[in-house]
XYZ file of C-alpha atoms in Angstrom:
302
model
C 25.996 3.203 -5.050
C 24.888 5.420 -7.932
C 22.914 8.506 -7.059
C 19.756 9.071 -9.094
C 17.538 12.032 -9.864
C 13.931 11.031 -9.321
C 10.763 12.998 -9.964
C 8.003 12.073 -7.528
C 4.378 12.813 -8.402
C 2.030 12.463 -5.445
C 3.199 13.588 -2.014
C 0.599 11.977 0.197
C 1.415 9.698 3.134
C 3.206 7.099 1.022
C 4.745 9.602 -1.374
C 6.323 11.599 1.428
C 7.707 8.412 2.964
C 9.288 7.511 -0.374
C 10.760 11.002 -0.664
C 12.175 10.719 2.861
C 13.977 7.437 2.191
C 15.318 8.496 -1.196
C 16.669 11.803 0.116
C 18.241 10.111 3.140
C 20.017 7.700 0.802
C 21.553 10.603 -1.104
C 19.302 10.627 -4.165
C 18.007 13.872 -5.663
C 14.219 14.165 -5.447
C 11.986 16.660 -7.245
C 8.393 16.458 -6.046
C 5.015 17.594 -7.306
C 1.624 17.628 -5.655
C -1.415 19.854 -6.083
C -1.369 20.475 -2.324
C 0.836 23.357 -1.221
C 1.088 21.799 2.241
C 2.343 18.518 0.764
C 4.952 20.374 -1.308
C 6.122 22.221 1.801
C 6.446 18.946 3.720
C 8.535 17.502 0.905
C 10.819 20.541 0.991
C 11.286 20.078 4.726
C 12.470 16.527 3.997
C 15.124 17.864 1.621
C 13.348 17.445 -1.721
C 13.045 20.159 -4.346
C 9.488 20.857 -5.518
C 7.739 22.286 -8.554
C 4.311 23.884 -8.750
C 3.475 22.664 -12.260
C 3.403 18.994 -13.239
C 5.099 19.647 -16.579
C 8.084 21.236 -14.798
C 9.072 17.957 -13.132
C 10.356 16.158 -16.210
C 13.795 17.719 -16.682
C 16.896 15.472 -16.617
C 15.367 12.651 -14.600
C 16.509 9.076 -14.230
C 13.008 8.074 -13.158
C 9.550 9.558 -12.736
C 7.871 7.821 -9.795
C 4.069 8.027 -9.618
C 2.237 7.694 -6.302
C -1.249 8.655 -7.460
C -4.603 6.836 -7.216
C -5.121 3.893 -9.555
C -7.100 4.307 -12.743
C -7.529 7.490 -14.764
C -5.187 9.611 -12.589
C -2.219 7.471 -13.669
C -3.105 7.812 -17.355
C -3.700 11.546 -16.934
C -0.263 12.130 -15.391
C 1.479 10.068 -18.064
C -0.273 11.923 -20.874
C 0.604 15.304 -19.379
C 4.311 14.584 -18.926
C 4.966 12.640 -22.136
C 5.582 15.655 -24.396
C 8.512 16.836 -22.251
C 9.775 13.498 -20.905
C 13.139 12.225 -22.078
C 13.180 8.718 -23.527
C 15.914 7.863 -21.019
C 13.521 8.515 -18.137
C 11.946 5.408 -16.620
C 8.378 5.753 -15.356
C 7.573 3.840 -12.166
C 3.956 3.339 -11.125
C 4.170 2.700 -7.381
C 0.419 2.669 -6.692
C -2.146 -0.125 -6.667
C -2.913 -0.133 -10.388
C -4.733 -3.025 -12.006
C -2.100 -5.234 -13.623
C -4.038 -5.206 -16.918
C -3.652 -1.421 -16.981
C 0.064 -1.788 -16.295
C 0.452 -4.169 -19.249
C -1.443 -1.737 -21.497
C 0.573 1.280 -20.368
C 3.902 -0.528 -20.717
C 3.080 -1.496 -24.294
C 1.979 2.008 -25.280
C 5.031 3.632 -23.679
C 7.418 1.083 -25.194
C 6.165 2.117 -28.629
C 7.440 5.601 -27.773
C 10.762 4.341 -26.454
C 9.939 4.795 -22.766
C 10.128 2.024 -20.148
C 7.454 1.584 -17.478
C 7.989 -0.384 -14.278
C 4.986 -1.430 -12.198
C 6.003 -1.471 -8.557
C 3.723 -2.995 -5.949
C 4.489 -1.160 -2.718
C 3.700 -2.624 0.707
C 4.590 -1.366 4.160
C 2.090 1.391 4.812
C 2.968 4.201 7.175
C 5.755 2.208 8.799
C 7.651 1.802 5.537
C 9.126 5.260 6.080
C 11.226 4.017 8.993
C 11.659 0.291 8.435
C 11.580 0.153 4.645
C 9.037 -1.065 2.116
C 8.395 -4.357 0.392
C 8.656 -3.746 -3.361
C 7.385 -6.108 -6.065
C 8.593 -4.879 -9.458
C 7.548 -5.824 -12.968
C 8.445 -4.557 -16.432
C 11.574 -4.080 -18.497
C 14.475 -5.936 -16.833
C 17.121 -3.442 -17.947
C 15.078 -0.560 -16.521
C 14.738 -2.469 -13.251
C 18.497 -2.938 -13.032
C 19.067 0.773 -13.687
C 16.915 1.709 -10.698
C 18.253 -0.858 -8.225
C 19.920 1.916 -6.163
C 16.491 3.500 -5.639
C 14.888 0.179 -4.731
C 17.679 -0.508 -2.251
C 17.078 2.876 -0.637
C 13.347 2.313 -0.326
C 13.111 -1.329 0.642
C 13.593 -3.152 3.915
C 16.539 -5.572 3.882
C 15.808 -8.224 1.230
C 12.543 -6.374 0.581
C 12.627 -5.856 -3.184
C 12.786 -8.158 -6.190
C 12.082 -8.326 -9.903
C 8.867 -10.297 -10.442
C 8.694 -10.585 -14.226
C 7.373 -8.787 -17.314
C 4.981 -5.851 -17.435
C 2.166 -6.145 -14.912
C 3.852 -8.821 -12.783
C 4.686 -6.421 -9.956
C 1.136 -5.169 -9.590
C -0.187 -8.706 -10.045
C 1.880 -9.980 -7.103
C 0.876 -6.960 -4.985
C -2.791 -7.523 -5.850
C -2.661 -11.088 -4.544
C -0.667 -9.868 -1.515
C -3.628 -7.610 -0.716
C -6.069 -10.466 -1.175
C -4.114 -12.481 1.395
C -4.117 -9.438 3.696
C -7.938 -9.299 3.604
C -8.191 -12.930 4.657
C -5.531 -12.598 7.381
C -7.238 -9.605 8.948
C -10.588 -11.374 8.884
C -9.125 -14.436 10.615
C -7.659 -12.323 13.415
C -10.903 -10.352 13.685
C -13.028 -13.462 14.143
C -10.650 -14.921 16.716
C -10.529 -11.764 18.819
C -14.308 -11.379 18.524
C -14.767 -14.860 19.982
C -12.224 -14.172 22.727
C -14.130 -11.002 23.585
C -17.608 -12.532 23.594
C -17.068 -16.259 24.162
C -17.007 -18.385 27.303
C -14.443 -16.236 29.157
C -15.650 -12.704 28.572
C -13.048 -10.914 30.687
C -9.967 -12.145 28.869
C -7.246 -9.526 28.392
C -6.715 -9.162 24.652
C -3.600 -7.057 25.171
C -1.918 -9.905 27.061
C -3.130 -12.518 24.589
C -1.878 -10.616 21.554
C 1.453 -10.039 23.299
C 1.922 -13.731 24.072
C 0.882 -14.737 20.554
C 3.397 -12.256 19.108
C 6.257 -14.068 20.845
C 6.880 -17.564 19.584
C 3.414 -18.624 18.433
C 2.823 -19.989 14.951
C 0.312 -17.208 14.211
C 2.651 -14.356 15.091
C 2.884 -11.558 12.517
C 3.295 -7.821 12.150
C -0.504 -7.494 12.021
C -0.684 -9.259 15.367
C 1.908 -6.877 16.818
C -0.233 -3.969 15.627
C -3.284 -5.612 17.197
C -1.398 -5.673 20.488
C -0.822 -1.927 20.202
C -4.521 -1.381 19.437
C -5.635 -3.388 22.476
C -3.033 -1.697 24.647
C -4.784 1.606 23.947
C -8.418 0.431 23.884
C -9.956 -3.033 24.094
C -13.594 -1.963 24.193
C -13.530 -0.088 20.850
C -16.889 1.387 21.777
C -16.303 4.803 20.236
C -15.670 3.672 16.655
C -17.865 2.291 13.920
C -17.259 -1.213 12.622
C -17.405 -0.114 8.994
C -14.414 -1.377 6.971
C -13.311 0.457 3.849
C -11.445 -1.200 1.017
C -9.676 -0.519 -2.237
C -10.234 -2.552 -5.387
C -7.329 -4.960 -5.090
C -9.212 -7.529 -3.020
C -11.989 -7.819 -5.587
C -9.471 -7.896 -8.432
C -7.737 -10.808 -6.703
C -11.005 -12.689 -6.364
C -11.870 -12.018 -10.011
C -8.474 -13.369 -11.087
C -8.924 -16.450 -8.884
C -12.235 -17.227 -10.554
C -10.655 -16.899 -14.010
C -7.877 -19.290 -12.944
C -10.373 -21.667 -11.255
C -8.529 -21.275 -7.966
C -10.898 -21.250 -4.965
C -10.349 -18.336 -2.571
C -13.255 -18.848 -0.217
C -11.684 -16.934 2.679
C -11.152 -13.841 0.529
C -14.677 -14.151 -0.830
C -16.019 -14.233 2.714
C -13.770 -11.377 3.861
C -15.077 -9.166 1.049
C -18.657 -10.103 1.954
C -18.020 -9.199 5.600
C -16.618 -5.819 4.602
C -19.663 -5.078 2.450
C -21.928 -6.164 5.332
C -20.011 -3.918 7.751
C -20.649 -0.850 5.601
C -24.358 -1.638 5.386
C -24.873 -2.559 9.048
C -22.138 -0.796 11.022
C -20.405 -4.115 11.657
C -19.481 -5.764 14.944
C -16.500 -6.042 17.279
C -14.519 -8.093 14.780
C -14.934 -5.549 11.994
C -13.872 -2.821 14.431
C -10.633 -4.746 14.937
C -10.060 -4.820 11.173
C -10.833 -1.111 10.859
C -8.353 -0.296 13.619
C -5.639 -2.482 12.090
C -6.078 -0.846 8.679
C -5.724 2.514 10.400
C -2.617 1.323 12.253
C -0.691 0.056 9.239
C -1.996 2.287 6.468
C -3.547 5.348 8.038
C -6.914 4.391 6.545
C -9.762 6.430 7.978
C -12.055 5.077 10.674
C -15.524 6.302 11.447
C -16.634 7.341 14.895
C -19.658 5.542 16.222
C -22.838 7.568 16.465
C -24.098 7.470 20.048
């Protein structure tokens, strides 16, 4: 397998996990982050680091961006373009809007540079078990970076989705499904907790459901771990945060005249949770988001 030199901008939780898997697969990684602590952590993983963004562009096969969606992606691209070789492929591994990915790919193509949009799923656990990668953009660029995708992904966990924007489009809808799944589990466990049999053991139930049932999933396995530690969830707030991908999915569904009533309701519940403090079900969602993605949870004010 070919060894690649990859610049990695953004060494947060996901960025460091990507660095870890690339280095362990024998690829050369040069990282940048504004945080000195993040740069030090990357060095401890075996990556080289630079302290200036413009120093990361030398002799790279790919420049992988793990920065927040929106203006930060455009800002990084604009800063590195003057010193970036036309042979370097830019990979946007964040949750960018697919319309932005189409726009960026077109602008970069005019300058002879390929952009791949890579939807990245797997959260904190992707570091050890591999990520699920949904990749869009130039097909030749995709094929060039297959060794990197193989290093990062779980077995059978990466694939080319189509032209520019397709990777982020598929990941966007993936996130919309995630919202609805979490809400379904939340409502079921809320009813188990407060329904006819109020002393049911949710740890045992989630364990049994995780083994052979038709609703088993990784989210359910994480729910089992949550309930194993704490079933009452009395010390946390029921407020659920969110990124923009769920709303983008709903907006796209409306344009396509595809009803997504469960996602619509899940988004409404999240908004209600932030206004009201939520309930037991929204606490379950908050804890699951923390378990798979490290998303922050609020402590309940007593």
